[in-house]
Coordinates of C-alpha atoms and ligand atoms in Angstrom, one line a residue:
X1 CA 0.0 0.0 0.0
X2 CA 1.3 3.3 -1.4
X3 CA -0.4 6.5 0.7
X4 CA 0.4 10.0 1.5
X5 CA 1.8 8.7 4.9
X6 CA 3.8 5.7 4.1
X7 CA 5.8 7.8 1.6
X8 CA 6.6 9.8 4.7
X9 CA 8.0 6.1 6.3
X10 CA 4.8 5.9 8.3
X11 CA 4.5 1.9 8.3
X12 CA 1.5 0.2 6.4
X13 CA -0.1 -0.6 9.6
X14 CA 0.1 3.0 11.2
X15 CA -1.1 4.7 7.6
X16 CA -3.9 2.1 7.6
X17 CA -4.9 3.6 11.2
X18 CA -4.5 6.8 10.0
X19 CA -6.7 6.2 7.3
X20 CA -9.4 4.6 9.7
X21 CA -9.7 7.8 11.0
X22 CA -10.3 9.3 8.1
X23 CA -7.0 11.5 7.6
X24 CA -6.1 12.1 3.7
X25 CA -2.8 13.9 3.8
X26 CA 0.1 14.6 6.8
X27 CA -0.6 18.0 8.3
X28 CA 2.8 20.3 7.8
X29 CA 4.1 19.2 11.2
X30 CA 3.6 15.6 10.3
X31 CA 5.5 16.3 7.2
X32 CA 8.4 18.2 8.9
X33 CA 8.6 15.5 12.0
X34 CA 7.7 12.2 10.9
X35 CA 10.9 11.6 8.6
X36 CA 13.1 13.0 11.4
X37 CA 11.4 11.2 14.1
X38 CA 11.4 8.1 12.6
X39 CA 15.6 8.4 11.8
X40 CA 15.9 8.9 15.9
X41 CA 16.7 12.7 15.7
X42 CA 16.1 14.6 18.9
X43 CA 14.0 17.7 17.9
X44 CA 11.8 20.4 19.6
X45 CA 9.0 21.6 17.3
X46 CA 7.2 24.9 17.7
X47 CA 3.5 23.6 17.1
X48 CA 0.0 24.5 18.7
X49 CA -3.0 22.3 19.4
X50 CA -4.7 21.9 16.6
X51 CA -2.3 21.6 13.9
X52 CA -1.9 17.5 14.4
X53 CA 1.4 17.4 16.5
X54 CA 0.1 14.5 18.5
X55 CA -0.1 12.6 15.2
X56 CA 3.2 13.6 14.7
X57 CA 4.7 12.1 17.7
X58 CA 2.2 9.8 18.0
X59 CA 3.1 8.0 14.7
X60 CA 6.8 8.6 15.4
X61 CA 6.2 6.6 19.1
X62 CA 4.6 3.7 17.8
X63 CA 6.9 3.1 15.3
X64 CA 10.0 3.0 16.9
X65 CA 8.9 0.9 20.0
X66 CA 7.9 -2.5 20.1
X67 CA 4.2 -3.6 20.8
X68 CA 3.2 -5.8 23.9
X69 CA 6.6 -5.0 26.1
X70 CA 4.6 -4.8 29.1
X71 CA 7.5 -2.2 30.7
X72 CA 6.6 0.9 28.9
X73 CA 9.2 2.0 26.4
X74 CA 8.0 5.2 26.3
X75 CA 6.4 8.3 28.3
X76 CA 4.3 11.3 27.0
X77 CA 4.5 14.2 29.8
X78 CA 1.4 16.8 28.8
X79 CA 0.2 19.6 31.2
X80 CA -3.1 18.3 31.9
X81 CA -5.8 15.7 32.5
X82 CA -7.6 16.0 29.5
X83 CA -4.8 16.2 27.7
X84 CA -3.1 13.5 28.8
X85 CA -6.4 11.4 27.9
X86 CA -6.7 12.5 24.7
X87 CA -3.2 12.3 24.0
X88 CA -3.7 8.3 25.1
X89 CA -6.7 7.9 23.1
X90 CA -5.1 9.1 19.7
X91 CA -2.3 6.8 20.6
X92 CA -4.8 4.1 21.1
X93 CA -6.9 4.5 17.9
X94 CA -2.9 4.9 15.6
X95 CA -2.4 1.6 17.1
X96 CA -5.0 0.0 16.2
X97 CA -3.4 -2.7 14.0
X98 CA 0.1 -2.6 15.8
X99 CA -2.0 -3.4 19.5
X100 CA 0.3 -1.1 21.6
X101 CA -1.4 -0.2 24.7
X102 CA -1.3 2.8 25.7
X103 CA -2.2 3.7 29.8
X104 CA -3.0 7.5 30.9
X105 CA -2.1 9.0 34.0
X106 CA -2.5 11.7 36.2
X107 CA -4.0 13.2 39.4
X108 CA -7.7 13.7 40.7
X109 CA -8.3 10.1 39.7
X110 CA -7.8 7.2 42.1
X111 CA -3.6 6.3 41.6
X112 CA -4.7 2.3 42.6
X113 CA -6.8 1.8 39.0
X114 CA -3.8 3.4 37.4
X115 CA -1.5 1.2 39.3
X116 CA -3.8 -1.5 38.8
X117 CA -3.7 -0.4 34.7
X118 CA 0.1 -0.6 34.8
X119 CA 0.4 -3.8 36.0
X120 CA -1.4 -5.3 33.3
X121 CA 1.0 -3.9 31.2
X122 CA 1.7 -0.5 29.3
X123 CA 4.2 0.3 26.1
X124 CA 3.5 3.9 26.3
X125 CA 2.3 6.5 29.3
X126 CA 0.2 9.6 28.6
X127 CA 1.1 11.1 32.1
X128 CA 1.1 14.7 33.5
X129 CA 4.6 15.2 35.9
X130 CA 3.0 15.7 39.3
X131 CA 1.4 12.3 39.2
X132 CA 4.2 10.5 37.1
X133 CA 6.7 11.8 39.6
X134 CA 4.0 10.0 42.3
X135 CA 4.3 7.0 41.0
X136 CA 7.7 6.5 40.5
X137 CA 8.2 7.6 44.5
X138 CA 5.6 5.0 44.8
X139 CA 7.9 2.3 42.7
X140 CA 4.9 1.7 40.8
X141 CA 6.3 3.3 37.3
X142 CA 9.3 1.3 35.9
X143 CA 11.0 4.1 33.7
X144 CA 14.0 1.4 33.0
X145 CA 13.0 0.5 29.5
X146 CA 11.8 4.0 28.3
X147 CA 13.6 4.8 25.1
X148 CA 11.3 7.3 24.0
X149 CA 10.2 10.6 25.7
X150 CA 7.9 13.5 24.6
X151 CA 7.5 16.7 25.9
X152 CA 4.1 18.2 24.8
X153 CA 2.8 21.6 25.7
X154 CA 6.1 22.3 26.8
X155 CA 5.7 26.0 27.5
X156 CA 2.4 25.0 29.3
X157 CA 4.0 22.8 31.6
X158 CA 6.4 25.1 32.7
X159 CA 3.8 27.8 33.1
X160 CA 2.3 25.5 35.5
X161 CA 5.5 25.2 37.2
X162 CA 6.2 21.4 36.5
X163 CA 9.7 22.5 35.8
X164 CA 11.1 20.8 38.8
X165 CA 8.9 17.3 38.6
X166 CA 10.2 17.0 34.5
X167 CA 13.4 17.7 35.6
X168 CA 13.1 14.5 38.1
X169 CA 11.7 12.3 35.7
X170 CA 14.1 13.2 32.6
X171 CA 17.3 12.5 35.0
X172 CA 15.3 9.1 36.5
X173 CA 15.0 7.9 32.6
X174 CA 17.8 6.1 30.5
X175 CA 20.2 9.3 29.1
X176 CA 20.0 6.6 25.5
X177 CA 16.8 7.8 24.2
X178 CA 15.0 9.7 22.1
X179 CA 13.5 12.9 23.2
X180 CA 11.0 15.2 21.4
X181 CA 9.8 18.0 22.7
X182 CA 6.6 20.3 21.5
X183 CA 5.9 23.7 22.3
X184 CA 3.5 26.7 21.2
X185 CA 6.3 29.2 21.9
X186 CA 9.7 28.8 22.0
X187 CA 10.8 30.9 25.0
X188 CA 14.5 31.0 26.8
X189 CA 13.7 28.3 29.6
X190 CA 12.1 25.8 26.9
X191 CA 15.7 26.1 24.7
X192 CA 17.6 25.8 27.8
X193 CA 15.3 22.1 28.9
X194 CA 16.2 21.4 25.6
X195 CA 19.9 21.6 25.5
X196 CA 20.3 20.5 28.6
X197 CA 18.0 17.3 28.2
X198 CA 18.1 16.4 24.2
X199 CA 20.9 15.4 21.9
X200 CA 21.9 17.8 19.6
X201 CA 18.4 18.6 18.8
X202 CA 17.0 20.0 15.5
X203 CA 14.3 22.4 15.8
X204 CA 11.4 22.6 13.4
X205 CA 8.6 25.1 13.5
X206 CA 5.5 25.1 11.1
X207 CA 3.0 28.3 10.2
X208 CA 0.0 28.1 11.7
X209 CA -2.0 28.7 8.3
X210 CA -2.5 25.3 7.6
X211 CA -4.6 23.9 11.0
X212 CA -6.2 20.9 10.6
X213 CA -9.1 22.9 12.0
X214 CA -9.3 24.9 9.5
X215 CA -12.3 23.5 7.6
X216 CA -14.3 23.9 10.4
X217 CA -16.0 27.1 10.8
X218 CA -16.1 28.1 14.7
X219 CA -19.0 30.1 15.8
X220 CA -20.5 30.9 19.3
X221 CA -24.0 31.7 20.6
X222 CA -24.2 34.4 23.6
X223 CA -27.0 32.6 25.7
X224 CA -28.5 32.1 29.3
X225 CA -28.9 28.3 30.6
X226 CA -32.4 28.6 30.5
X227 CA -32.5 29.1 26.9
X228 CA -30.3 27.2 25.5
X229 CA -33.0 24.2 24.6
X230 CA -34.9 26.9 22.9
X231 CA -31.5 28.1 20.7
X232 CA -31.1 24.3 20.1
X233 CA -34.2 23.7 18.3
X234 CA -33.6 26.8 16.3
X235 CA -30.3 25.2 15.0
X236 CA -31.7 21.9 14.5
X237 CA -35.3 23.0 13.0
X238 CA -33.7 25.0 10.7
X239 CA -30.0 23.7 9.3
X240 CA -31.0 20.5 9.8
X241 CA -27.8 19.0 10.5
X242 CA -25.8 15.7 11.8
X243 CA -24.9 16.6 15.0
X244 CA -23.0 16.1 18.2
X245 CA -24.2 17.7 21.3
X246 CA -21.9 17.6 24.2
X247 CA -23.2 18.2 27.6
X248 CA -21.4 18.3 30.6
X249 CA -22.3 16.1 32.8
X250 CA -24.7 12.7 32.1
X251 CA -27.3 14.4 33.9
X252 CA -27.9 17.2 31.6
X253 CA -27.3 14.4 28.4
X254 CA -30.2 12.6 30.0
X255 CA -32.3 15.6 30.2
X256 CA -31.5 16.8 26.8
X257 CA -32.4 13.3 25.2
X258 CA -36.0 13.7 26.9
X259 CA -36.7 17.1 25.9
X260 CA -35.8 16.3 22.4
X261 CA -37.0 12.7 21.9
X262 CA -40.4 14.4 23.5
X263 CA -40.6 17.0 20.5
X264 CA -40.2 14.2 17.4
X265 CA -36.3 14.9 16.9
X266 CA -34.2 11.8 16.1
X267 CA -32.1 12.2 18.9
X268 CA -30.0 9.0 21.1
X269 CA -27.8 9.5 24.0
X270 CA -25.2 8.3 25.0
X271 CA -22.8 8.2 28.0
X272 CA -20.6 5.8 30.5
X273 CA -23.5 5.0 32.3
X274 CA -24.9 2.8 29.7
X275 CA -24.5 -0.7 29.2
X276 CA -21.3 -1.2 26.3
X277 CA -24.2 -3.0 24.0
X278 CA -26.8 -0.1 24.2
X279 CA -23.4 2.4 23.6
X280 CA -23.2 0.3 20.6
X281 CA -26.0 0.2 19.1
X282 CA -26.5 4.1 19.8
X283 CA -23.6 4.1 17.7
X284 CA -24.1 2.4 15.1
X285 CA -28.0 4.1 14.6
X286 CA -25.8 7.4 14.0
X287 CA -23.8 5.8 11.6
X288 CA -26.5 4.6 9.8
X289 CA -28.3 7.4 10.0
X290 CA -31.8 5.8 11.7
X291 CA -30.7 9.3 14.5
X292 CA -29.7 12.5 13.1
X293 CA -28.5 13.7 16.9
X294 CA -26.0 12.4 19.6
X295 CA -25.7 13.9 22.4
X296 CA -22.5 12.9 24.4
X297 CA -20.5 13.6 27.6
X298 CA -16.8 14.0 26.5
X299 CA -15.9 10.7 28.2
X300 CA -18.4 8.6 26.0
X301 CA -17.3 10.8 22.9
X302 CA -14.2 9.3 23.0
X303 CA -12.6 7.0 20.8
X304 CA -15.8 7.7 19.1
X305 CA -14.8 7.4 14.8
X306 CA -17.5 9.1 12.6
X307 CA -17.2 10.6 9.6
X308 CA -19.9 12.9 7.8
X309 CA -20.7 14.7 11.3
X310 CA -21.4 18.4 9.9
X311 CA -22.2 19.8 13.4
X312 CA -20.7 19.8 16.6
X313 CA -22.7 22.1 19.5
X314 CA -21.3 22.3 22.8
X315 CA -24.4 22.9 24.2
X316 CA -21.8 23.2 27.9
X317 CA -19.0 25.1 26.9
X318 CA -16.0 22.9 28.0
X319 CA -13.7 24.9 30.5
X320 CA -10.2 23.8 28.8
X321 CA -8.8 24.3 25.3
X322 CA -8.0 21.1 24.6
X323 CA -11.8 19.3 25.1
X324 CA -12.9 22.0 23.1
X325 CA -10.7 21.3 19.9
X326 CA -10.7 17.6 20.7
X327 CA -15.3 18.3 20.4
X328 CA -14.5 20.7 17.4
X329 CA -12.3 18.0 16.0
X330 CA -15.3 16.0 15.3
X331 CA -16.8 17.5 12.0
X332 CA -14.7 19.0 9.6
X333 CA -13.0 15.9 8.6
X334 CA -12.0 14.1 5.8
X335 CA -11.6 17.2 3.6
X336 CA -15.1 18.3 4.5
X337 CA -16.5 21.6 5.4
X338 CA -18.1 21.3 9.7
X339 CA -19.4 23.3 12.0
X340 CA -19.0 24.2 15.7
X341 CA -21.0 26.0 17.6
X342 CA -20.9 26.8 21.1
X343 CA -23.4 28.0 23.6
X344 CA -21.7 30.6 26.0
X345 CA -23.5 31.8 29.1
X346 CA -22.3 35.6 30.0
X347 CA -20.3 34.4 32.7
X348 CA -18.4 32.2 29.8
X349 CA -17.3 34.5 27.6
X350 CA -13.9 34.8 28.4
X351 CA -13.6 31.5 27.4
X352 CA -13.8 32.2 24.1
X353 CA -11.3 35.0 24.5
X354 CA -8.4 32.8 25.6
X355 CA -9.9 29.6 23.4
X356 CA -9.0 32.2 20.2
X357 CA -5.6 33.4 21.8
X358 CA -4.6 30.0 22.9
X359 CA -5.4 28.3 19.6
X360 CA -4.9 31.4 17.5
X361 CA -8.3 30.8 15.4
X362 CA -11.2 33.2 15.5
X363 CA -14.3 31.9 17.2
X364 CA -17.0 34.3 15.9
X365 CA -20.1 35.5 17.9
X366 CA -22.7 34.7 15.6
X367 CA -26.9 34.9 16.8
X368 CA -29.5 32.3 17.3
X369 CA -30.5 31.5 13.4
X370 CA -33.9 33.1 12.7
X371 CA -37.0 31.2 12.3
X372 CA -38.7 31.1 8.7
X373 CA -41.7 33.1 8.8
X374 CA -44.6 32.2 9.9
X375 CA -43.1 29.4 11.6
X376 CA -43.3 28.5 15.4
X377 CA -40.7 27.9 17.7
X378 CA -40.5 24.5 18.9
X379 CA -39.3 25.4 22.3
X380 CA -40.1 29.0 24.1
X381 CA -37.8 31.3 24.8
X382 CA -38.0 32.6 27.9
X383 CA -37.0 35.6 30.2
X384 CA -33.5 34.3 31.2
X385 CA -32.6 36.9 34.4
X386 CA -29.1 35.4 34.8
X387 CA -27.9 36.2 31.4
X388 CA -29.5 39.8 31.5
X389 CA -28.8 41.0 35.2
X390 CA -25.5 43.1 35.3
X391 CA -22.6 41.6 37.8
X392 CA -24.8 42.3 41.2
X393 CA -27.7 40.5 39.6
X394 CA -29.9 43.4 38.7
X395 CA -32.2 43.3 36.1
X396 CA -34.3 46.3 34.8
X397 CA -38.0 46.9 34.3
X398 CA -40.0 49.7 32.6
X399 CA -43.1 50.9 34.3
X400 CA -46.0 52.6 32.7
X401 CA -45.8 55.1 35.9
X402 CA -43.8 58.7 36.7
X403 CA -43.8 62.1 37.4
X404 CA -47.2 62.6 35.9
X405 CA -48.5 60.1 38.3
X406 CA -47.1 62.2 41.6
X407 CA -44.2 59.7 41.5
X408 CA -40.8 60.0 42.7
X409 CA -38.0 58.4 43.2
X410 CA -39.2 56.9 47.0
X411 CA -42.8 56.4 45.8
X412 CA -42.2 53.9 43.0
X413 CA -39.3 52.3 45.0
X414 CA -42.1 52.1 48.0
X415 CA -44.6 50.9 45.5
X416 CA -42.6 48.5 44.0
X417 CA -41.8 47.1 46.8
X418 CA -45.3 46.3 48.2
X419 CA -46.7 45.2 44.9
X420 CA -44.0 42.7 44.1
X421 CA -43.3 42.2 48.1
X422 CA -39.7 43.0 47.7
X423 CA -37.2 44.1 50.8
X424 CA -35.6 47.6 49.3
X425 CA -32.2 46.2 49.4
X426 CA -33.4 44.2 47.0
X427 CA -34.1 47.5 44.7
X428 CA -31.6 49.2 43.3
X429 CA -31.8 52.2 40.9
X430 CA -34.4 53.9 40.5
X431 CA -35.0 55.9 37.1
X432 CA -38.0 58.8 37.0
X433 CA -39.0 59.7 33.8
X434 CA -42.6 61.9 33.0
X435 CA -44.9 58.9 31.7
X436 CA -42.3 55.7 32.3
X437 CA -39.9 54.7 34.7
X438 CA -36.9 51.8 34.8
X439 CA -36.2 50.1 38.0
X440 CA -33.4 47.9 39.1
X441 CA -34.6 44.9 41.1
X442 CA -32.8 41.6 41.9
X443 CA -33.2 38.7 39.6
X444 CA -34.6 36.2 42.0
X445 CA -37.8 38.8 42.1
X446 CA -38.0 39.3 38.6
X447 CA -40.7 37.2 37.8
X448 CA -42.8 38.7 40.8
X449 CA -42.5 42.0 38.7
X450 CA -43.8 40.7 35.6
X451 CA -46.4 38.4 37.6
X452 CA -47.4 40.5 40.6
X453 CA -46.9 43.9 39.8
X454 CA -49.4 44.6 37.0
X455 CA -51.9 42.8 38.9
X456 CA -52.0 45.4 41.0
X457 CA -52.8 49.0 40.9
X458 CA -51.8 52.5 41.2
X459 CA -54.2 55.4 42.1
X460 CA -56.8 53.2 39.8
X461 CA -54.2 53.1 36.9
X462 CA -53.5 49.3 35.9
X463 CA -49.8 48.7 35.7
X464 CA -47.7 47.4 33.5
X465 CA -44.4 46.0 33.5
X466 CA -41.7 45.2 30.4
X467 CA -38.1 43.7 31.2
X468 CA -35.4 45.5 29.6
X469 CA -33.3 42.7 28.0
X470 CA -30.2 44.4 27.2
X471 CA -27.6 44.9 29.9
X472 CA -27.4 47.9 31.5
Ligands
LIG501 P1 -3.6 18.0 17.5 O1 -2.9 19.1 17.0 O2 -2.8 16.8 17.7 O3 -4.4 18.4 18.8 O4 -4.7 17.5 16.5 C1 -5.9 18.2 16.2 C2 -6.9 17.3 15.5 O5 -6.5 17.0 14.1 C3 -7.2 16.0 16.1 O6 -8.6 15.7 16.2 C4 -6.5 15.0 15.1 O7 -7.1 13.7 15.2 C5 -6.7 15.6 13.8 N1 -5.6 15.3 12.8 C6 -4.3 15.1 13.1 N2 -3.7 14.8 11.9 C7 -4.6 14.8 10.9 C8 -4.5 14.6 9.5 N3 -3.4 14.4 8.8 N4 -5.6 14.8 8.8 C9 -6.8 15.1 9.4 N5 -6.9 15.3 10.7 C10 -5.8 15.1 11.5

């Protein structure tokens, strides 16, 4: 077999992977490292997430160590947790007809099942250094037979000041191996780790222009938790698409499942609560397109292989960069066009901020689409208060009453507060105007001012009450 990667020395088995998950040609980095990697070069590569780096090494790992060793032969140190999952379930799914096994670890999980993992036997760790450094204290990690090391998200894991724990670990490892170390920016510390830990060390860097990402088209929605169900429909009623939803938790996959089986969509959940046969027949419906909608916790997304999947919504918006691009990673492949679009509550926002710093991509802010006319809305949309109160969790109303009603500033903030039965700390500003006023009041009482208030009267005059959506 003659591909785009074995001309690279990728071996038949590894491109047949490749192919399996539905990669055409090497990314830029793949074609830069692979070659070198494969020779045994030391290098350090200047590459973000995003641009297929853990392909790069991934490929180069699996080639040069045997399968079924049961002493790992080589260790992947990565920042974070999710990272050092995803790393281990790329490795997994290149390995699929070369059977390495490839074991994750790190902390805030229970170190006997990773223990219990590594006795069973591991060729390669996914590991961040605190943990790694644990286990080797612990004598449970044999780091005798490594004779491959990466360093991924190198500048990240000196940011989070692992400097000291990969120092340990480097000097606890065989000084004959190979040692490649990633980085999104190359700063004087990174350099320094590198001469001091690699053998004369080529560097590589590639432009960022060419992300595997790139034929996915990266949107967000800015919208309160209670309407984000409503949003949904809206999306799915009109674009129509394959889809994805990731949810947080299994709780909220559950709850979305109902909501949307309830209204007619063909929609299947799934999530590690579920027996492995129903996960696989969930599955395989989505393939086959019997359901046009999974909705997924990241854990049950994983090792997940589908093709034609033109939509990915993170109906949660995931709180690290990396489960976001892994999600994102979903559609778009295979030379086709995807899209991803994430629901962002106010207090999100920043999120997509340092998403677009940290992966250098715009995300752009893009509107619920609009409903055909004359159509209905599947789902309501209701008053969300979190999403419109300012950062004290006031929202305004406009009141049909003022000045020409003998109203000031302590009369409507008086009236207010019996009608609606509100304490006055509980009012804030209070706006005058001739015919109309606007009053601040705390969220939690906002729907007694749209219930309670116009039930009531002033001087005779029915009231009424509008919210003011917009933020102050
Ligand atoms: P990474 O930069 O390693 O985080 O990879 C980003 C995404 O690109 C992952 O979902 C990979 O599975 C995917 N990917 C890596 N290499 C390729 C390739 N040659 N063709 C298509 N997708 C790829």
């Amino acid at each position: 077999m003659i591909s785009n990667f074995t001309t690279l020395g990728v071996s038949e088995e590894i491109a047949r992977a490749m192919e399996d998950m539905g990669w055409e040609e090497p990314t830029p980095i793949q074609v830069e490292a692979i070659p070198l990697g494969l020779k045994g070069t030391d290098m350090f590569a200047q590459a973000q997430t995003g641009t297929g780096k853990t392909g790069a090494f991934g490929s180069i790992v699996l080639q040069r160590i045997e399968a079924g060793m049961k002493i790992p032969a080589a260790i992947v140190l990565v920042p974070t947790r999710e990272l050092a999952n995803q790393v281990s379930e790329e490795m997994e799914k290149l390995s699929k007809h070369t059977g390495h096994v490839c074991v994750p670890i790190y902390g805030g999980a229970s170190i006997e099942g990773q223990m219990k993992r590594l006795e069973k036997g591991a060729d390669v760790i996914a590991g961040t250094p605190g943990r790694v450094k644990d286990m080797i204290n612990r004598r449970a990690l044999n780091l005798s037979k490594i004779s491959m090391v990466v360093l991924d998200e190198a500048d990240r894991m000196l940011d989070m000041g692992f400097i000291e724990d990969i120092e340990d670990i480097l000097s606890a490892m065989p000084r004959e191996r190979q040692t490649l170390l990633f980085s999104a920016t190359m700063p004087e510390d990174i350099k320094r780790l590198a001469s001091d830990y690699m053998r004369k060390p080529k560097e590589i860097s590639v432009s960022r222009d060419e992300m595997v990402l790139d034929l996915t088209k990266q949107y967000y929605i800015s919208v309160g938790r209670r309407n984000k169900s409503w949003a949904l429909c809206r999306i799915l009623d009109i674009d129509k698409p394959k889809a994805i939803i990731f949810c947080q938790t299994k709780r909220m996959v559950d709850i979305l499942d109902e909501r949307l089986s309830d209204l007619k969509y063909k929609a299947e959940a799934i999530h590690g609560d579920m027996p492995q046969s129903k996960r696989e027949k969930v599955l395989r419906d989505f393939k086959d397109d019997k359901t046009d909608i999974l909705i997924a916790t990241d854990v049950a997304a994983r090792g997940l292989d589908i093709d034609d999947i033109s939509y990915v919504v993170n109906y949660d918006m995931p709180d690290d960069v990396d489960t976001y691009i892994h999600r994102i990673g979903r559609t778009g492949r295979a030379g086709k066009e995807g899209v991803a679009v994430s629901f962002v509550t106010s207090e999100e926002e920043h999120l997509v901020r340092e998403f677009e710093l940290r992966t250098e991509m715009t995300i752009e802010r893009r509107d619920v689409p609009e409903a055909e006319e004359g159509s209905r809305d599947t789902i309501r949309r209701v008053v969300d208060y979190d999403q419109i109160s300012d950062v004290y969790g006031m929202v305004r109303f406009e009141l049909n009453l003022g000045k020409r009603d003998g109203l000031g500033k302590v009369g409507l903030s008086d009236f207010v507060s019996r009608a609606a039965r509100i304490r006055d700390v509980s009012i804030g500003k209070v706006q005058i105007g001739d015919e109309s006023s606007v009053v601040e009041v705390h969220k939690e009482f906002g729907n007694r001012m749209t219930m309670d208030v116009p039930k009531t009267r002033y001087n005779g005059k029915k009231v009424y009450v509008r919210v003011i959506q917009e933020k102050a």
